[in-house]
PDB file of C-alpha atoms in Angstrom:
ATOM      1  CA  MET T  21    -125.702  84.407 -37.664  1.00  0.00           C
ATOM      2  CA  LEU T  22    -125.779  83.094 -41.001  1.00  0.00           C
ATOM      3  CA  PHE T  23    -123.385  82.953 -43.694  1.00  0.00           C
ATOM      4  CA  ARG T  24    -125.399  83.830 -46.698  1.00  0.00           C
ATOM      5  CA  GLN T  25    -126.746  87.227 -44.248  1.00  0.00           C
ATOM      6  CA  LEU T  26    -122.825  88.600 -44.880  1.00  0.00           C
ATOM      7  CA  GLU T  27    -122.874  87.348 -48.620  1.00  0.00           C
ATOM      8  CA  TYR T  28    -126.052  89.380 -49.357  1.00  0.00           C
ATOM      9  CA  LEU T  29    -124.351  92.708 -47.172  1.00  0.00           C
ATOM     10  CA  VAL T  30    -121.261  92.069 -49.401  1.00  0.00           C
ATOM     11  CA  ALA T  31    -123.578  91.852 -52.688  1.00  0.00           C
ATOM     12  CA  LEU T  32    -125.430  94.579 -51.807  1.00  0.00           C
ATOM     13  CA  SER T  33    -122.358  96.951 -51.069  1.00  0.00           C
ATOM     14  CA  ARG T  34    -120.906  96.145 -54.889  1.00  0.00           C
ATOM     15  CA  GLU T  35    -123.841  96.256 -56.383  1.00  0.00           C
ATOM     16  CA  ARG T  36    -125.490  99.639 -55.265  1.00  0.00           C
ATOM     17  CA  HIS T  37    -129.039  98.645 -56.045  1.00  0.00           C
ATOM     18  CA  PHE T  38    -131.406  96.153 -54.351  1.00  0.00           C
ATOM     19  CA  THR T  39    -132.463  94.229 -57.537  1.00  0.00           C
ATOM     20  CA  ARG T  40    -129.024  93.495 -58.815  1.00  0.00           C
ATOM     21  CA  ALA T  41    -127.627  92.536 -54.886  1.00  0.00           C
ATOM     22  CA  ALA T  42    -130.324  90.358 -55.503  1.00  0.00           C
ATOM     23  CA  GLU T  43    -130.287  88.784 -58.720  1.00  0.00           C
ATOM     24  CA  ALA T  44    -126.313  88.388 -57.839  1.00  0.00           C
ATOM     25  CA  CYS T  45    -126.885  86.026 -54.992  1.00  0.00           C
ATOM     26  CA  HIS T  46    -129.983  84.394 -56.880  1.00  0.00           C
ATOM     27  CA  VAL T  47    -132.528  85.391 -54.261  1.00  0.00           C
ATOM     28  CA  SER T  48    -135.922  87.446 -54.745  1.00  0.00           C
ATOM     29  CA  GLN T  49    -135.194  91.345 -53.304  1.00  0.00           C
ATOM     30  CA  PRO T  50    -137.794  90.561 -50.943  1.00  0.00           C
ATOM     31  CA  ALA T  51    -135.683  88.301 -49.217  1.00  0.00           C
ATOM     32  CA  LEU T  52    -132.364  89.823 -50.017  1.00  0.00           C
ATOM     33  CA  SER T  53    -133.625  92.729 -48.189  1.00  0.00           C
ATOM     34  CA  GLU T  54    -135.387  90.476 -44.766  1.00  0.00           C
ATOM     35  CA  ALA T  55    -132.197  88.467 -44.295  1.00  0.00           C
ATOM     36  CA  ILE T  56    -129.930  92.334 -44.084  1.00  0.00           C
ATOM     37  CA  ARG T  57    -133.124  93.209 -41.731  1.00  0.00           C
ATOM     38  CA  LYS T  58    -132.890  90.170 -39.642  1.00  0.00           C
ATOM     39  CA  LEU T  59    -128.896  90.756 -39.763  1.00  0.00           C
ATOM     40  CA  GLU T  60    -129.423  94.233 -38.403  1.00  0.00           C
ATOM     41  CA  ILE T  61    -131.545  93.427 -35.596  1.00  0.00           C
ATOM     42  CA  GLU T  62    -128.910  90.338 -34.867  1.00  0.00           C
ATOM     43  CA  LEU T  63    -126.105  93.138 -34.398  1.00  0.00           C
ATOM     44  CA  ASP T  64    -128.358  96.072 -33.201  1.00  0.00           C
ATOM     45  CA  LEU T  65    -126.784  98.119 -35.784  1.00  0.00           C
ATOM     46  CA  PRO T  66    -128.077 100.375 -38.533  1.00  0.00           C
ATOM     47  CA  LEU T  67    -126.610  99.382 -41.697  1.00  0.00           C
ATOM     48  CA  ILE T  68    -128.214 100.646 -44.713  1.00  0.00           C
ATOM     49  CA  VAL T  69    -129.413 104.171 -44.997  1.00  0.00           C
ATOM     50  CA  ARG T  70    -133.559 103.849 -46.296  1.00  0.00           C
ATOM     51  CA  GLY T  71    -135.321 105.314 -48.528  1.00  0.00           C
ATOM     52  CA  ARG T  72    -136.621 104.326 -51.744  1.00  0.00           C
ATOM     53  CA  ARG T  73    -134.387 103.509 -52.904  1.00  0.00           C
ATOM     54  CA  PHE T  74    -130.608 102.269 -51.908  1.00  0.00           C
ATOM     55  CA  GLU T  75    -129.085 105.102 -50.353  1.00  0.00           C
ATOM     56  CA  GLY T  76    -126.030 103.169 -49.059  1.00  0.00           C
ATOM     57  CA  LEU T  77    -124.261 102.517 -46.318  1.00  0.00           C
ATOM     58  CA  THR T  78    -124.516 103.341 -42.947  1.00  0.00           C
ATOM     59  CA  PRO T  79    -120.869 104.387 -41.331  1.00  0.00           C
ATOM     60  CA  GLU T  80    -121.593 101.128 -38.869  1.00  0.00           C
ATOM     61  CA  GLY T  81    -122.181  99.099 -41.583  1.00  0.00           C
ATOM     62  CA  GLU T  82    -118.897 100.376 -43.643  1.00  0.00           C
ATOM     63  CA  GLN T  83    -117.093  98.332 -41.366  1.00  0.00           C
ATOM     64  CA  ILE T  84    -118.866  95.284 -40.823  1.00  0.00           C
ATOM     65  CA  VAL T  85    -119.079  95.091 -44.953  1.00  0.00           C
ATOM     66  CA  ARG T  86    -115.557  95.382 -44.302  1.00  0.00           C
ATOM     67  CA  TRP T  87    -115.432  92.162 -41.912  1.00  0.00           C
ATOM     68  CA  ALA T  88    -118.238  90.369 -44.329  1.00  0.00           C
ATOM     69  CA  ARG T  89    -116.008  90.941 -47.020  1.00  0.00           C
ATOM     70  CA  ARG T  90    -113.370  89.067 -45.335  1.00  0.00           C
ATOM     71  CA  ILE T  91    -115.346  86.345 -44.088  1.00  0.00           C
ATOM     72  CA  VAL T  92    -116.964  85.759 -47.483  1.00  0.00           C
ATOM     73  CA  SER T  93    -113.111  85.735 -48.691  1.00  0.00           C
ATOM     74  CA  ASP T  94    -112.040  83.088 -46.218  1.00  0.00           C
ATOM     75  CA  GLN T  95    -115.022  80.515 -46.887  1.00  0.00           C
ATOM     76  CA  GLN T  96    -113.705  80.413 -50.669  1.00  0.00           C
ATOM     77  CA  SER T  97    -110.533  80.036 -49.735  1.00  0.00           C
ATOM     78  CA  LEU T  98    -111.677  77.050 -47.240  1.00  0.00           C
ATOM     79  CA  LYS T  99    -113.590  75.094 -50.235  1.00  0.00           C
ATOM     80  CA  HIS T 100    -110.386  75.965 -52.645  1.00  0.00           C
ATOM     81  CA  GLU T 101    -108.604  74.337 -49.959  1.00  0.00           C
ATOM     82  CA  ALA T 102    -110.529  71.262 -49.668  1.00  0.00           C
ATOM     83  CA  ALA T 103    -111.314  71.044 -53.165  1.00  0.00           C
ATOM     84  CA  ALA T 104    -107.017  70.805 -53.664  1.00  0.00           C
ATOM     85  CA  LEU T 105    -107.439  68.251 -50.732  1.00  0.00           C
ATOM     86  CA  ARG T 106    -109.677  65.982 -52.976  1.00  0.00           C
ATOM     87  CA  THR T 107    -109.100  66.227 -56.579  1.00  0.00           C
ATOM     88  CA  GLY T 108    -106.162  68.856 -56.599  1.00  0.00           C
ATOM     89  CA  VAL T 109    -106.747  72.735 -56.682  1.00  0.00           C
ATOM     90  CA  THR T 110    -109.743  74.045 -58.544  1.00  0.00           C
ATOM     91  CA  GLY T 111    -111.848  77.257 -58.510  1.00  0.00           C
ATOM     92  CA  THR T 112    -111.390  80.196 -60.508  1.00  0.00           C
ATOM     93  CA  VAL T 113    -108.489  82.830 -60.713  1.00  0.00           C
ATOM     94  CA  ARG T 114    -110.253  86.735 -60.549  1.00  0.00           C
ATOM     95  CA  LEU T 115    -107.594  88.689 -62.209  1.00  0.00           C
ATOM     96  CA  GLY T 116    -107.277  92.499 -63.188  1.00  0.00           C
ATOM     97  CA  VAL T 117    -104.644  93.149 -66.063  1.00  0.00           C
ATOM     98  CA  VAL T 118    -103.675  96.796 -66.724  1.00  0.00           C
ATOM     99  CA  PRO T 119    -104.023  97.133 -70.532  1.00  0.00           C
ATOM    100  CA  THR T 120    -100.189  97.571 -71.163  1.00  0.00           C
ATOM    101  CA  ALA T 121     -99.955  94.330 -69.713  1.00  0.00           C
ATOM    102  CA  SER T 122    -102.559  91.891 -71.435  1.00  0.00           C
ATOM    103  CA  ALA T 123    -100.503  91.131 -74.305  1.00  0.00           C
ATOM    104  CA  THR T 124     -98.404  89.168 -72.116  1.00  0.00           C
ATOM    105  CA  VAL T 125    -101.113  88.189 -69.348  1.00  0.00           C
ATOM    106  CA  ALA T 126    -100.803  84.606 -70.769  1.00  0.00           C
ATOM    107  CA  ASP T 127     -97.559  83.355 -70.234  1.00  0.00           C
ATOM    108  CA  LEU T 128     -98.262  83.414 -66.476  1.00  0.00           C
ATOM    109  CA  THR T 129    -102.207  81.792 -67.414  1.00  0.00           C
ATOM    110  CA  GLY T 130    -100.835  79.502 -69.484  1.00  0.00           C
ATOM    111  CA  PRO T 131     -98.526  77.596 -67.208  1.00  0.00           C
ATOM    112  CA  LEU T 132    -101.057  77.800 -64.401  1.00  0.00           C
ATOM    113  CA  CYS T 133    -103.219  76.239 -66.226  1.00  0.00           C
ATOM    114  CA  GLY T 134    -101.290  73.028 -67.336  1.00  0.00           C
ATOM    115  CA  ARG T 135    -100.126  72.783 -63.849  1.00  0.00           C
ATOM    116  CA  HIS T 136    -103.398  72.621 -62.510  1.00  0.00           C
ATOM    117  CA  PRO T 137    -106.275  71.361 -64.989  1.00  0.00           C
ATOM    118  CA  LEU T 138    -109.227  72.259 -63.141  1.00  0.00           C
ATOM    119  CA  VAL T 139    -108.271  75.604 -62.541  1.00  0.00           C
ATOM    120  CA  THR T 140    -110.676  78.003 -64.710  1.00  0.00           C
ATOM    121  CA  VAL T 141    -109.756  81.511 -65.247  1.00  0.00           C
ATOM    122  CA  ASN T 142    -111.692  85.221 -65.027  1.00  0.00           C
ATOM    123  CA  LEU T 143    -109.943  87.748 -66.585  1.00  0.00           C
ATOM    124  CA  ALA T 144    -110.594  91.829 -65.654  1.00  0.00           C
ATOM    125  CA  GLU T 145    -108.367  93.729 -68.744  1.00  0.00           C
ATOM    126  CA  ASP T 146    -107.982  96.834 -69.652  1.00  0.00           C
ATOM    127  CA  LEU T 147    -108.399  98.313 -65.465  1.00  0.00           C
ATOM    128  CA  PRO T 148    -106.135 101.525 -63.773  1.00  0.00           C
ATOM    129  CA  SER T 149    -103.927  99.931 -61.207  1.00  0.00           C
ATOM    130  CA  ALA T 150    -106.013 101.701 -58.848  1.00  0.00           C
ATOM    131  CA  ASP T 151    -108.963  99.808 -59.911  1.00  0.00           C
ATOM    132  CA  ILE T 152    -106.885  96.586 -59.554  1.00  0.00           C
ATOM    133  CA  THR T 153    -105.962  97.547 -55.993  1.00  0.00           C
ATOM    134  CA  ALA T 154    -108.942  98.790 -54.963  1.00  0.00           C
ATOM    135  CA  ARG T 155    -110.874  95.567 -56.063  1.00  0.00           C
ATOM    136  CA  ILE T 156    -108.197  92.969 -54.298  1.00  0.00           C
ATOM    137  CA  ASP T 157    -108.817  94.803 -51.264  1.00  0.00           C
ATOM    138  CA  ARG T 158    -112.590  94.059 -51.714  1.00  0.00           C
ATOM    139  CA  PHE T 159    -112.093  90.411 -51.906  1.00  0.00           C
ATOM    140  CA  GLU T 160    -113.379  90.819 -55.673  1.00  0.00           C
ATOM    141  CA  LEU T 161    -110.246  90.115 -57.257  1.00  0.00           C
ATOM    142  CA  ASP T 162    -107.204  87.009 -56.334  1.00  0.00           C
ATOM    143  CA  GLY T 163    -104.710  89.344 -58.076  1.00  0.00           C
ATOM    144  CA  GLY T 164    -103.583  91.744 -60.410  1.00  0.00           C
ATOM    145  CA  ILE T 165    -100.712  92.191 -63.041  1.00  0.00           C
ATOM    146  CA  THR T 166     -99.908  95.959 -62.648  1.00  0.00           C
ATOM    147  CA  TYR T 167     -96.477  98.226 -62.392  1.00  0.00           C
ATOM    148  CA  LEU T 168     -94.447  96.977 -59.597  1.00  0.00           C
ATOM    149  CA  ASP T 169     -94.124 100.500 -57.676  1.00  0.00           C
ATOM    150  CA  ASP T 170     -93.089 101.170 -54.521  1.00  0.00           C
ATOM    151  CA  ASP T 171     -96.123 101.747 -52.494  1.00  0.00           C
ATOM    152  CA  ILE T 172     -97.393  98.914 -54.368  1.00  0.00           C
ATOM    153  CA  THR T 173     -94.275  96.806 -53.278  1.00  0.00           C
ATOM    154  CA  THR T 174     -95.214  97.681 -49.454  1.00  0.00           C
ATOM    155  CA  ARG T 175     -99.164  97.250 -49.733  1.00  0.00           C
ATOM    156  CA  TYR T 176     -99.179  93.812 -51.518  1.00  0.00           C
ATOM    157  CA  ARG T 177     -97.469  90.613 -52.426  1.00  0.00           C
ATOM    158  CA  THR T 178     -95.345  91.109 -55.280  1.00  0.00           C
ATOM    159  CA  PHE T 179     -93.602  88.698 -58.027  1.00  0.00           C
ATOM    160  CA  PRO T 180     -91.509  90.394 -61.005  1.00  0.00           C
ATOM    161  CA  LEU T 181     -92.787  88.955 -64.668  1.00  0.00           C
ATOM    162  CA  TYR T 182     -90.960  91.316 -66.854  1.00  0.00           C
ATOM    163  CA  ARG T 183     -89.232  95.046 -67.623  1.00  0.00           C
ATOM    164  CA  GLU T 184     -91.269  96.952 -69.946  1.00  0.00           C
ATOM    165  CA  PHE T 185     -89.502  98.297 -72.746  1.00  0.00           C
ATOM    166  CA  TYR T 186     -90.138 100.741 -74.860  1.00  0.00           C
ATOM    167  CA  ASP T 187     -90.818 101.000 -79.460  1.00  0.00           C
ATOM    168  CA  LEU T 188     -92.569 103.858 -81.602  1.00  0.00           C
ATOM    169  CA  LEU T 189     -95.277 102.359 -83.511  1.00  0.00           C
ATOM    170  CA  VAL T 190     -95.375 104.006 -86.784  1.00  0.00           C
ATOM    171  CA  SER T 191     -97.171 103.338 -90.169  1.00  0.00           C
ATOM    172  CA  ALA T 192     -94.966 101.090 -92.881  1.00  0.00           C
ATOM    173  CA  ASP T 193     -94.699 104.712 -95.031  1.00  0.00           C
ATOM    174  CA  SER T 194     -94.463 107.127 -92.107  1.00  0.00           C
ATOM    175  CA  THR T 195     -91.685 109.270 -93.306  1.00  0.00           C
ATOM    176  CA  THR T 196     -89.436 109.095 -89.825  1.00  0.00           C
ATOM    177  CA  ALA T 197     -86.581 107.913 -89.349  1.00  0.00           C
ATOM    178  CA  GLY T 198     -86.460 104.166 -89.393  1.00  0.00           C
ATOM    179  CA  GLY T 199     -82.347 103.455 -88.305  1.00  0.00           C
ATOM    180  CA  ASP T 200     -81.469 101.627 -84.675  1.00  0.00           C
ATOM    181  CA  SER T 201     -84.010 103.306 -82.695  1.00  0.00           C
ATOM    182  CA  ILE T 202     -85.065 106.800 -81.548  1.00  0.00           C
ATOM    183  CA  THR T 203     -85.282 109.203 -79.496  1.00  0.00           C
ATOM    184  CA  TRP T 204     -88.197 110.601 -76.527  1.00  0.00           C
ATOM    185  CA  ARG T 205     -87.596 114.033 -77.595  1.00  0.00           C
ATOM    186  CA  GLU T 206     -87.648 113.118 -81.385  1.00  0.00           C
ATOM    187  CA  ALA T 207     -90.799 111.463 -80.928  1.00  0.00           C
ATOM    188  CA  SER T 208     -92.897 113.888 -78.710  1.00  0.00           C
ATOM    189  CA  SER T 209     -92.811 115.601 -81.952  1.00  0.00           C
ATOM    190  CA  LEU T 210     -95.116 113.761 -84.034  1.00  0.00           C
ATOM    191  CA  PRO T 211     -98.603 113.559 -83.956  1.00  0.00           C
ATOM    192  CA  LEU T 212     -99.373 110.498 -81.169  1.00  0.00           C
ATOM    193  CA  CYS T 213    -102.229 108.888 -80.153  1.00  0.00           C
ATOM    194  CA  ALA T 214    -101.821 107.270 -76.472  1.00  0.00           C
ATOM    195  CA  LEU T 215    -103.571 105.643 -73.413  1.00  0.00           C
ATOM    196  CA  PRO T 216    -106.036 107.953 -71.779  1.00  0.00           C
ATOM    197  CA  SER T 217    -103.466 110.241 -68.337  1.00  0.00           C
ATOM    198  CA  MET T 218    -105.560 108.279 -66.059  1.00  0.00           C
ATOM    199  CA  MET T 219    -103.839 105.068 -66.623  1.00  0.00           C
ATOM    200  CA  ARG T 220    -100.254 103.860 -64.541  1.00  0.00           C
ATOM    201  CA  GLY T 221     -99.414 103.292 -68.603  1.00  0.00           C
ATOM    202  CA  ARG T 222     -99.410 106.125 -69.803  1.00  0.00           C
ATOM    203  CA  ARG T 223     -97.928 108.371 -67.039  1.00  0.00           C
ATOM    204  CA  ILE T 224     -95.123 106.653 -67.108  1.00  0.00           C
ATOM    205  CA  LEU T 225     -95.008 107.526 -70.738  1.00  0.00           C
ATOM    206  CA  ASP T 226     -94.563 111.116 -69.502  1.00  0.00           C
ATOM    207  CA  GLU T 227     -92.178 110.348 -67.519  1.00  0.00           C
ATOM    208  CA  PHE T 228     -89.935 109.157 -69.765  1.00  0.00           C
ATOM    209  CA  PHE T 229     -90.482 112.209 -72.201  1.00  0.00           C
ATOM    210  CA  ALA T 230     -89.819 114.420 -68.987  1.00  0.00           C
ATOM    211  CA  SER T 231     -86.558 113.168 -68.865  1.00  0.00           C
ATOM    212  CA  ASP T 232     -85.600 113.659 -72.009  1.00  0.00           C
ATOM    213  CA  GLY T 233     -86.716 117.490 -71.190  1.00  0.00           C
ATOM    214  CA  VAL T 234     -89.953 117.499 -73.504  1.00  0.00           C
ATOM    215  CA  THR T 235     -93.525 116.810 -73.136  1.00  0.00           C
ATOM    216  CA  HIS T 236     -96.294 115.347 -75.251  1.00  0.00           C
ATOM    217  CA  ALA T 237     -99.889 115.758 -76.018  1.00  0.00           C
ATOM    218  CA  PRO T 238    -101.247 113.230 -77.618  1.00  0.00           C
ATOM    219  CA  GLN T 239    -104.122 114.130 -79.988  1.00  0.00           C
ATOM    220  CA  VAL T 240    -106.350 110.618 -79.463  1.00  0.00           C
ATOM    221  CA  GLU T 241    -106.863 108.495 -76.362  1.00  0.00           C
ATOM    222  CA  THR T 242    -107.923 105.064 -76.114  1.00  0.00           C
ATOM    223  CA  ASP T 243    -107.806 102.157 -73.657  1.00  0.00           C
ATOM    224  CA  SER T 244    -108.153  99.689 -76.560  1.00  0.00           C
ATOM    225  CA  ILE T 245    -105.118  98.097 -77.937  1.00  0.00           C
ATOM    226  CA  ALA T 246    -107.314  97.832 -81.054  1.00  0.00           C
ATOM    227  CA  SER T 247    -107.619 101.180 -81.162  1.00  0.00           C
ATOM    228  CA  LEU T 248    -104.577 102.616 -81.047  1.00  0.00           C
ATOM    229  CA  TYR T 249    -102.926 100.234 -83.571  1.00  0.00           C
ATOM    230  CA  ALA T 250    -105.488 101.520 -86.487  1.00  0.00           C
ATOM    231  CA  HIS T 251    -104.940 104.706 -85.674  1.00  0.00           C
ATOM    232  CA  VAL T 252    -101.378 103.936 -86.374  1.00  0.00           C
ATOM    233  CA  LYS T 253    -102.007 102.467 -89.379  1.00  0.00           C
ATOM    234  CA  THR T 254    -104.408 105.208 -90.489  1.00  0.00           C
ATOM    235  CA  GLY T 255    -100.532 106.668 -91.484  1.00  0.00           C
ATOM    236  CA  GLN T 256    -101.737 110.161 -89.160  1.00  0.00           C
ATOM    237  CA  TRP T 257    -100.201 109.255 -85.977  1.00  0.00           C
ATOM    238  CA  ALA T 258     -97.682 106.986 -83.534  1.00  0.00           C
ATOM    239  CA  ALA T 259     -97.581 105.716 -80.669  1.00  0.00           C
ATOM    240  CA  VAL T 260     -95.396 104.310 -77.752  1.00  0.00           C
ATOM    241  CA  VAL T 261     -96.040 100.567 -77.472  1.00  0.00           C
ATOM    242  CA  PRO T 262     -94.690  98.257 -74.826  1.00  0.00           C
ATOM    243  CA  ARG T 263     -92.099  96.458 -77.095  1.00  0.00           C
ATOM    244  CA  VAL T 264     -93.472  92.893 -75.783  1.00  0.00           C
ATOM    245  CA  TRP T 265     -96.212  93.410 -77.598  1.00  0.00           C
ATOM    246  CA  ARG T 266     -93.849  92.447 -80.997  1.00  0.00           C
ATOM    247  CA  ARG T 267     -94.636  88.398 -78.824  1.00  0.00           C
ATOM    248  CA  VAL T 268     -98.227  89.123 -79.825  1.00  0.00           C
ATOM    249  CA  PHE T 269     -98.424  91.306 -82.564  1.00  0.00           C
ATOM    250  CA  GLY T 270     -95.192  91.325 -84.014  1.00  0.00           C
ATOM    251  CA  GLU T 271     -95.152  93.777 -86.557  1.00  0.00           C
ATOM    252  CA  PRO T 272     -98.514  93.388 -88.675  1.00  0.00           C
ATOM    253  CA  PRO T 273     -98.799  94.608 -91.947  1.00  0.00           C
ATOM    254  CA  GLY T 274     -98.994  98.269 -92.952  1.00  0.00           C
ATOM    255  CA  LEU T 275     -96.561  98.781 -89.293  1.00  0.00           C
ATOM    256  CA  ARG T 276     -93.274  98.665 -88.006  1.00  0.00           C
ATOM    257  CA  CYS T 277     -91.370  99.278 -84.272  1.00  0.00           C
ATOM    258  CA  ILE T 278     -88.200 101.859 -83.861  1.00  0.00           C
ATOM    259  CA  PRO T 279     -87.194 100.736 -80.356  1.00  0.00           C
ATOM    260  CA  LEU T 280     -86.998 103.761 -77.808  1.00  0.00           C
ATOM    261  CA  ALA T 281     -83.491 104.844 -76.307  1.00  0.00           C
ATOM    262  CA  GLY T 282     -83.115 106.927 -72.956  1.00  0.00           C
ATOM    263  CA  GLY T 283     -85.470 107.744 -70.491  1.00  0.00           C
ATOM    264  CA  PHE T 284     -85.332 105.867 -66.838  1.00  0.00           C
ATOM    265  CA  ASP T 285     -85.400 102.586 -65.893  1.00  0.00           C
ATOM    266  CA  ALA T 286     -87.316 100.670 -67.167  1.00  0.00           C
ATOM    267  CA  PRO T 287     -90.563  99.492 -65.123  1.00  0.00           C
ATOM    268  CA  VAL T 288     -91.286  95.985 -64.045  1.00  0.00           C
ATOM    269  CA  VAL T 289     -94.493  94.477 -64.467  1.00  0.00           C
ATOM    270  CA  GLY T 290     -96.008  90.878 -62.155  1.00  0.00           C
ATOM    271  CA  LEU T 291     -98.511  89.861 -60.392  1.00  0.00           C
ATOM    272  CA  ILE T 292     -99.601  91.456 -56.592  1.00  0.00           C
ATOM    273  CA  THR T 293    -101.994  89.557 -54.756  1.00  0.00           C
ATOM    274  CA  GLY T 294    -103.729  90.432 -50.837  1.00  0.00           C
ATOM    275  CA  ARG T 295    -100.837  89.919 -48.083  1.00  0.00           C
ATOM    276  CA  GLY T 296    -104.517  88.426 -46.356  1.00  0.00           C
ATOM    277  CA  ALA T 297    -104.710  85.686 -49.197  1.00  0.00           C
ATOM    278  CA  GLN T 298    -101.415  83.355 -48.830  1.00  0.00           C
ATOM    279  CA  GLY T 299    -103.753  80.728 -47.189  1.00  0.00           C
ATOM    280  CA  SER T 300    -105.692  80.373 -50.340  1.00  0.00           C
ATOM    281  CA  ALA T 301    -104.355  77.012 -52.358  1.00  0.00           C
ATOM    282  CA  LEU T 302    -105.517  78.886 -55.328  1.00  0.00           C
ATOM    283  CA  VAL T 303    -103.647  82.249 -54.701  1.00  0.00           C
ATOM    284  CA  ARG T 304    -100.620  79.532 -53.986  1.00  0.00           C
ATOM    285  CA  ALA T 305    -100.620  78.368 -57.218  1.00  0.00           C
ATOM    286  CA  LEU T 306    -101.010  81.303 -58.919  1.00  0.00           C
ATOM    287  CA  GLU T 307     -98.419  83.053 -56.981  1.00  0.00           C
ATOM    288  CA  ASP T 308     -95.727  79.221 -57.467  1.00  0.00           C
ATOM    289  CA  THR T 309     -96.417  79.464 -61.017  1.00  0.00           C
ATOM    290  CA  ALA T 310     -95.362  83.853 -61.387  1.00  0.00           C
ATOM    291  CA  ARG T 311     -92.207  83.032 -59.450  1.00  0.00           C
ATOM    292  CA  GLY T 312     -90.868  80.531 -61.485  1.00  0.00           C
ATOM    293  CA  LEU T 313     -91.605  83.493 -64.819  1.00  0.00           C
ATOM    294  CA  ASP T 314     -89.572  85.995 -63.857  1.00  0.00           C
ATOM    295  CA  GLN T 315     -87.844  87.805 -66.619  1.00  0.00           C
ATOM    296  CA  SER T 316     -87.511  90.927 -65.195  1.00  0.00           C
ATOM    297  CA  SER T 317     -83.770  90.851 -64.826  1.00  0.00           C
ATOM    298  CA  SER T 318     -83.012  89.991 -68.261  1.00  0.00           C
ATOM    299  CA  VAL T 319     -83.418  92.883 -71.562  1.00  0.00           C
ATOM    300  CA  PRO T 320     -85.245  91.275 -74.504  1.00  0.00           C
ATOM    301  CA  PRO T 321     -84.322  91.287 -77.658  1.00  0.00           C
ATOM    302  CA  ILE T 322     -85.277  94.333 -80.219  1.00  0.00           C
ATOM    303  CA  ASP T 323     -86.211  91.925 -82.724  1.00  0.00           C
ATOM    304  CA  GLN T 324     -88.684  90.387 -80.182  1.00  0.00           C
TER     305      GLN T 324
END
């Protein structure tokens, strides 16, 4: 069995297409197909459902590809470990980030790259939490920044970063009361735009509104932060946004933020990594950096 055969099988499972898998592995499509055929012969198992095009993995193939992903990931970790022994931690950290954390991810990647100048970062942003965990499980991501819900903490290594408090974002000329704060019930009466309901961040907001005995039905849903701000600036809508965004965006011209009061305890956002990934020098560097950034026990100032 050759290592490249396992790489080809993993790529085919990910791409679901022979030509795209071959391109990802920088080989010809016939070479990839032949290597997988030889792997099937060696294992004496059918791995691919064959037809005129790729139709999926067989049940046996699904089990074998899980082993293959782990072996490929371990081989990459071995390379990172050897490189770290030679020249220090090096390699590319692959991070998935939920939309609400995209404005804060630099708080982690900045110190990481500062400590380890040979490390590069590849961000997959605006991902639902479920996509992040699935890609970590498939060894396609080294870690993710998401909400540390109970089911997350039991399945992954977790490193709290901060608690997510909320503001109501409105246009500067909005007639919405501009006092020290606004309640979730008051905010629910406004025309709102929000993240899609499939996003964990949106479902958390639904829970906060429900805690004040109300529901909200956004007229506009978007997974783009820029689009969210642009819609609010028209004066037609308002939006509930994480308070930490103020550190990056401030109050852009034409917009203002009103703190939201009440609701549940602020959810914790943090780094997660696979429980079997701590042997990697690259992942260890990521985790060590996150440990020194935990602000989850503090409350940010209102004017943050």
